[in-house]
C-alpha atoms as a PDB file:
ATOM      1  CA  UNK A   1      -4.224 -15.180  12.544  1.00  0.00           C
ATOM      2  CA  UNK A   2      -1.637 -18.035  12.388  1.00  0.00           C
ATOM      3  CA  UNK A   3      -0.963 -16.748   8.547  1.00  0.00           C
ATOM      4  CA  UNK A   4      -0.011 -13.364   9.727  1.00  0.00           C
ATOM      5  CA  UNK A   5       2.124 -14.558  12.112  1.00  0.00           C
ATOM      6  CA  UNK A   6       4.281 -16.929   9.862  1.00  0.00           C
ATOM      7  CA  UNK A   7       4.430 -14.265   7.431  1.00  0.00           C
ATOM      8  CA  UNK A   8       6.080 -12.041   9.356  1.00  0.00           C
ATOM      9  CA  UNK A   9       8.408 -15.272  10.644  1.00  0.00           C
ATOM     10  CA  UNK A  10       9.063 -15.734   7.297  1.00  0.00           C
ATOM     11  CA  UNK A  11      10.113 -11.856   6.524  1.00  0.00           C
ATOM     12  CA  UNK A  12      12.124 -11.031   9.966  1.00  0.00           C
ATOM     13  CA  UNK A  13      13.396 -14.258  10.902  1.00  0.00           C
ATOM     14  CA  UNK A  14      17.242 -13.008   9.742  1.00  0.00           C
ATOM     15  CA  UNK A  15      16.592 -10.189  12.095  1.00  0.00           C
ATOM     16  CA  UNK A  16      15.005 -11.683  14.924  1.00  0.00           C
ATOM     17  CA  UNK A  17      18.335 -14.494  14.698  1.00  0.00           C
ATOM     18  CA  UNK A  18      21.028 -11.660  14.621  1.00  0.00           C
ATOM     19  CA  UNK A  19      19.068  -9.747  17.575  1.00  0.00           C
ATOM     20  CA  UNK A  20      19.403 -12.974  19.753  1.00  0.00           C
ATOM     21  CA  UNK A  21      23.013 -13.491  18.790  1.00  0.00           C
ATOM     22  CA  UNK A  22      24.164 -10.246  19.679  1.00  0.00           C
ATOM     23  CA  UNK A  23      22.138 -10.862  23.056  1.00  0.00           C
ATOM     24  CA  UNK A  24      24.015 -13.721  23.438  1.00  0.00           C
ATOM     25  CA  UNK A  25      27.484 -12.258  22.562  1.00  0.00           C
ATOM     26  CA  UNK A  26      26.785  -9.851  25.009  1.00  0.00           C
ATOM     27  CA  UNK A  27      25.967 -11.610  28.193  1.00  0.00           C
ATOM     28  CA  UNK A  28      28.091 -14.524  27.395  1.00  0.00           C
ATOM     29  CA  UNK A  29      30.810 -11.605  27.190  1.00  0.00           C
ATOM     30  CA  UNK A  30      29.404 -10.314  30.455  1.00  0.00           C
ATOM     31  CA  UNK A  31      29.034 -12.991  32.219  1.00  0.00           C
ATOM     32  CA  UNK A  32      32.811 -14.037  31.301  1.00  0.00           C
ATOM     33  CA  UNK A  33      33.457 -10.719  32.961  1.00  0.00           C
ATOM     34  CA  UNK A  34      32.035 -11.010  36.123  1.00  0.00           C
ATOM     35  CA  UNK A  35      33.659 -13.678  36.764  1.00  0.00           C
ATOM     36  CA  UNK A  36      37.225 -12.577  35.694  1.00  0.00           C
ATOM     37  CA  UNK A  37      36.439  -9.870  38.154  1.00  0.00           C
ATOM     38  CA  UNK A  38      35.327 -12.011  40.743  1.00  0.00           C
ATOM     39  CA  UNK A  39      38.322 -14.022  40.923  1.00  0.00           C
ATOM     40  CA  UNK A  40      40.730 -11.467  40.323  1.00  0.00           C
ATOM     41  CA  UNK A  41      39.862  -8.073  40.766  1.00  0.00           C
ATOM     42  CA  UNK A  42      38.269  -8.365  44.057  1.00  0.00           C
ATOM     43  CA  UNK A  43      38.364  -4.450  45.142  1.00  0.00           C
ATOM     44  CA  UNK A  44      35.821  -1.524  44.346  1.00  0.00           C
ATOM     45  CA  UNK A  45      38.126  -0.357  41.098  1.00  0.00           C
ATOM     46  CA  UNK A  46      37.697  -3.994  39.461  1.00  0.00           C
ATOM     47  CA  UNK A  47      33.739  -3.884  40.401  1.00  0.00           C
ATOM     48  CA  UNK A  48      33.425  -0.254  39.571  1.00  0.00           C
ATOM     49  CA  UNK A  49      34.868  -0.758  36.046  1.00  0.00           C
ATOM     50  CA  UNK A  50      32.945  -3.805  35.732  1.00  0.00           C
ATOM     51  CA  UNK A  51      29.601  -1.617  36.075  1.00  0.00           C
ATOM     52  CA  UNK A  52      30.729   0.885  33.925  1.00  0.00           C
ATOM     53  CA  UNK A  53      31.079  -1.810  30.931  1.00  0.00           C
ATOM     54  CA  UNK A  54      28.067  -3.373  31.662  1.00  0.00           C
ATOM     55  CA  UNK A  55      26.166   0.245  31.608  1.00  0.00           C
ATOM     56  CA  UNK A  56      27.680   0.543  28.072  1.00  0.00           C
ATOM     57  CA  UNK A  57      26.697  -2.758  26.543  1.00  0.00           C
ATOM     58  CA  UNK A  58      23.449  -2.113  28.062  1.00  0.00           C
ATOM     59  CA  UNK A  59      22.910   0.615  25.834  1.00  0.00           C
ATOM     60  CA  UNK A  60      24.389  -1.055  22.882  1.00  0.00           C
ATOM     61  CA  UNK A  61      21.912  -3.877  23.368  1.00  0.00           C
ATOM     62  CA  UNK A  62      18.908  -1.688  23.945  1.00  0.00           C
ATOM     63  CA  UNK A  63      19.740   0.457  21.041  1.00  0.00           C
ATOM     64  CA  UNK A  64      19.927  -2.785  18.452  1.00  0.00           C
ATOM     65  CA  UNK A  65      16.510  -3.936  20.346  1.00  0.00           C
ATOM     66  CA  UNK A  66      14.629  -0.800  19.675  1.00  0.00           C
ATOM     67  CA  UNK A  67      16.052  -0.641  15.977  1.00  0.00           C
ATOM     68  CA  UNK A  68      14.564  -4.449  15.410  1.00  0.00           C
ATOM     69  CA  UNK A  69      11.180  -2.618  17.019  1.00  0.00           C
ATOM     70  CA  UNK A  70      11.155  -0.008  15.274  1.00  0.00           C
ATOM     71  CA  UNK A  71      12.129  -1.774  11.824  1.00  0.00           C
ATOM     72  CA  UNK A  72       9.701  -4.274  12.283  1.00  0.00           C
ATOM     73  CA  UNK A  73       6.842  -2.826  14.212  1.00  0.00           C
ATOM     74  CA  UNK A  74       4.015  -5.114  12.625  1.00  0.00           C
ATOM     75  CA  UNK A  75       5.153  -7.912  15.361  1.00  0.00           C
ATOM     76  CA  UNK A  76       3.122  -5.674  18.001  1.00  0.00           C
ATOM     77  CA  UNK A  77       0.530  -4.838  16.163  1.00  0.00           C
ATOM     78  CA  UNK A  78      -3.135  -6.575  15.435  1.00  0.00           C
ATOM     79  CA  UNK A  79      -3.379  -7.887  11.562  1.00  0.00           C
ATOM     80  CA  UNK A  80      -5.608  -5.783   9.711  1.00  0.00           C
ATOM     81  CA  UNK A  81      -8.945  -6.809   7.464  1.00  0.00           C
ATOM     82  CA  UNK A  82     -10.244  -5.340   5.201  1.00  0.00           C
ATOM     83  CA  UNK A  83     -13.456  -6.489   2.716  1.00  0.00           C
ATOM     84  CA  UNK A  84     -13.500  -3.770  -0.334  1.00  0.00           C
ATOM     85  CA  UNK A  85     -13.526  -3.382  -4.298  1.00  0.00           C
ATOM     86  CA  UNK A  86     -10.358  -3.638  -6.223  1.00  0.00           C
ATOM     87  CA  UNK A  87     -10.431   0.016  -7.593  1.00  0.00           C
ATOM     88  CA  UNK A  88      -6.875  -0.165  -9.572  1.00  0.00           C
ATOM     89  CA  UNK A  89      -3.658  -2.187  -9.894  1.00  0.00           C
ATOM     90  CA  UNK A  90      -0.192  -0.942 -10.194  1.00  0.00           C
ATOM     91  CA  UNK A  91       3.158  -2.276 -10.936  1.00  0.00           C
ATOM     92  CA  UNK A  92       6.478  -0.108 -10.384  1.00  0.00           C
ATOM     93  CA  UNK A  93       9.261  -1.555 -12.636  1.00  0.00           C
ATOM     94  CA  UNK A  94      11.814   0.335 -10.233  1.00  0.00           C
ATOM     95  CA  UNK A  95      11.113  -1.062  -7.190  1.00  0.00           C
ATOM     96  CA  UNK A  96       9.288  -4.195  -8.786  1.00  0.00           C
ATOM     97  CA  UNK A  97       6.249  -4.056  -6.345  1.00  0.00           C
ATOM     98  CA  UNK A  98       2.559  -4.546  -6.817  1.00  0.00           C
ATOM     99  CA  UNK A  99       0.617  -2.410  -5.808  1.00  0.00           C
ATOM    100  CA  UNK A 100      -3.926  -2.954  -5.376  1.00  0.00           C
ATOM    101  CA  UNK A 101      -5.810  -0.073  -4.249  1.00  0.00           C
ATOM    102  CA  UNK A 102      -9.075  -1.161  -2.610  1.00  0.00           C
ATOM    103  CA  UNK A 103     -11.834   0.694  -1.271  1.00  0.00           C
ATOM    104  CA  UNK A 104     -14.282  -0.161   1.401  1.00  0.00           C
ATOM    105  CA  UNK A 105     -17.209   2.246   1.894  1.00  0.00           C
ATOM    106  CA  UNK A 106     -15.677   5.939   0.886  1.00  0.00           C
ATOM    107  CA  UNK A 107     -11.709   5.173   2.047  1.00  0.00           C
ATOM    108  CA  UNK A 108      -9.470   4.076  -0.448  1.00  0.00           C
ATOM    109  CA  UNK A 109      -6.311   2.099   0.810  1.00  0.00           C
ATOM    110  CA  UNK A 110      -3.431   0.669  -1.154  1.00  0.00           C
ATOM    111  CA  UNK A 111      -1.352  -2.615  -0.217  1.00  0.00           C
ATOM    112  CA  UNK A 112       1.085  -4.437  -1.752  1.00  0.00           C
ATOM    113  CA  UNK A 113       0.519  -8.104  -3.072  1.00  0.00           C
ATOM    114  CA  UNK A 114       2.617 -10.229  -4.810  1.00  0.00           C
ATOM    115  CA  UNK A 115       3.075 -11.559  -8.311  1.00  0.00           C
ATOM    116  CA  UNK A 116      -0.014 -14.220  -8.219  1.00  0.00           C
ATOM    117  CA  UNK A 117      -2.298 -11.974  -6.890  1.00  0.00           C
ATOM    118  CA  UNK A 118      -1.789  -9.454  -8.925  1.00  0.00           C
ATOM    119  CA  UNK A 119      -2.411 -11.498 -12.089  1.00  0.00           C
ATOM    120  CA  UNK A 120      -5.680 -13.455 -10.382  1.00  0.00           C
ATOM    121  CA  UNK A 121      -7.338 -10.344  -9.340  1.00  0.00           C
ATOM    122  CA  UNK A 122      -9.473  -8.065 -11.598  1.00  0.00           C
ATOM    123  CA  UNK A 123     -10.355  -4.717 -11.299  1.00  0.00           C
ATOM    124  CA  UNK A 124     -14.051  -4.289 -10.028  1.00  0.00           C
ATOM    125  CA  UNK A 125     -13.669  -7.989  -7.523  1.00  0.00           C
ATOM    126  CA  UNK A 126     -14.616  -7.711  -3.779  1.00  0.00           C
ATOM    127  CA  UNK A 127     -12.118  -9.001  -1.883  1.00  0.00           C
ATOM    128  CA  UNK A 128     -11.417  -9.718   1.354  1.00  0.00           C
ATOM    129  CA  UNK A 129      -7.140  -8.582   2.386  1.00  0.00           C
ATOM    130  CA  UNK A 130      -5.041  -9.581   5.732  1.00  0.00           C
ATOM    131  CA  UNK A 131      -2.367  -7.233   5.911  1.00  0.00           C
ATOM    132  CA  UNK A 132       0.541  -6.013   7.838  1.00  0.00           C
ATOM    133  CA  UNK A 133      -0.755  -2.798   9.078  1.00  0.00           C
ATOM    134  CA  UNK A 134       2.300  -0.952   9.323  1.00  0.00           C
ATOM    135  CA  UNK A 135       4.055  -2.022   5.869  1.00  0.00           C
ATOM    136  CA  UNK A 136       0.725  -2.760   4.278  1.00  0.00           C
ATOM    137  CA  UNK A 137       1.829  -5.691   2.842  1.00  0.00           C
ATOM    138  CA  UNK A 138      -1.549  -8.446   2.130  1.00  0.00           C
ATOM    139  CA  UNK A 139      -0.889 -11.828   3.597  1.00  0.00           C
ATOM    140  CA  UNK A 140      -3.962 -13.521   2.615  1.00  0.00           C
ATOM    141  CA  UNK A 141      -6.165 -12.478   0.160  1.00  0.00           C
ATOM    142  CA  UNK A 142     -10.033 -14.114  -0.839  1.00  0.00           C
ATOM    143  CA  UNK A 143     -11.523 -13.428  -3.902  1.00  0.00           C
ATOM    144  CA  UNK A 144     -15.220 -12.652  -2.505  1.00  0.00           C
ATOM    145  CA  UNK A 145     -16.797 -12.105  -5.365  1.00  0.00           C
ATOM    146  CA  UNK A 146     -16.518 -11.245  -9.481  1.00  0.00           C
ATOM    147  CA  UNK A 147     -18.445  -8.431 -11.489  1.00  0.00           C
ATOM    148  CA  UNK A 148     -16.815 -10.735 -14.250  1.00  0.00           C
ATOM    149  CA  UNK A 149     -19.401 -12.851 -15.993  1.00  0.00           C
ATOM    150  CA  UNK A 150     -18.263 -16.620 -16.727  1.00  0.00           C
ATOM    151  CA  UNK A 151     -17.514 -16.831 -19.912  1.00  0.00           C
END
């Protein structure tokens, strides 16, 4: 569990760090506000306008929030596990991913793995994948067995 969770660390952490500074911009802004406000625009104009601003950064923050969420949606969701048979490997110059499909009982999934795993794992091996559910990308994968006879 603590491997899918510094994976995806490792894969959002420039998003998670701009989220919180634009949450930080924005209150600090805010706050810097209400106080201006406070000491100088004591009447219901000065407040009124003040609300009006903060409805509008509200929705600036909640739309960057639920762009993060929706961008990176594996934070909220359970790792997956699989234990199947490689069935096929793929590799897409174009986009330069690999690619394993694996099947367990009659449903055939494919993830994406990265350069090591690809070369280390043979067609026919039971293995046993971590993934991101949403992106499908394997975070840990165990060889569980070989139909490969030592040589």
């Amino acid at each position: 569990m603590a491997d899918y969770y510094v994976y995806l660390w490792s894969t959002t952490w420039p998003y998670l760090l701009i989220l919180f500074l634009i949450w930080m911009v924005v209150l600090s802004r805010f706050v810097w506000k209400f106080v201006v406000t406070w000491r100088y625009a004591r009447d219901a104009w000065g407040f009124l306008l003040l609300v009006g601003k903060a409805l509008i950064w509200i929705g600036v923050l909640v739309v960057y929030t639920k762009l993060l969420l929706y961008s990176q949606s594996d934070w909220f969701s359970q790792p997956g596990n699989i234990l199947g048979v490689v069935e096929g490997k793929t590799y897409d110059p174009g986009s330069r991913t690999y690619t394993l499909d694996v099947r367990s009982g009659s449903i055939q999934n494919q993830f994406y793995v990265d350069n090591y795993v690809y070369v280390n794992v043979n067609i026919d091996d039971q293995v046993r994948l971590t993934y991101l559910p949403v992106r499908r990308e394997v975070v840990r994968c165990e060889l569980v067995g070989s139909l490969l006879k030592n040589e």
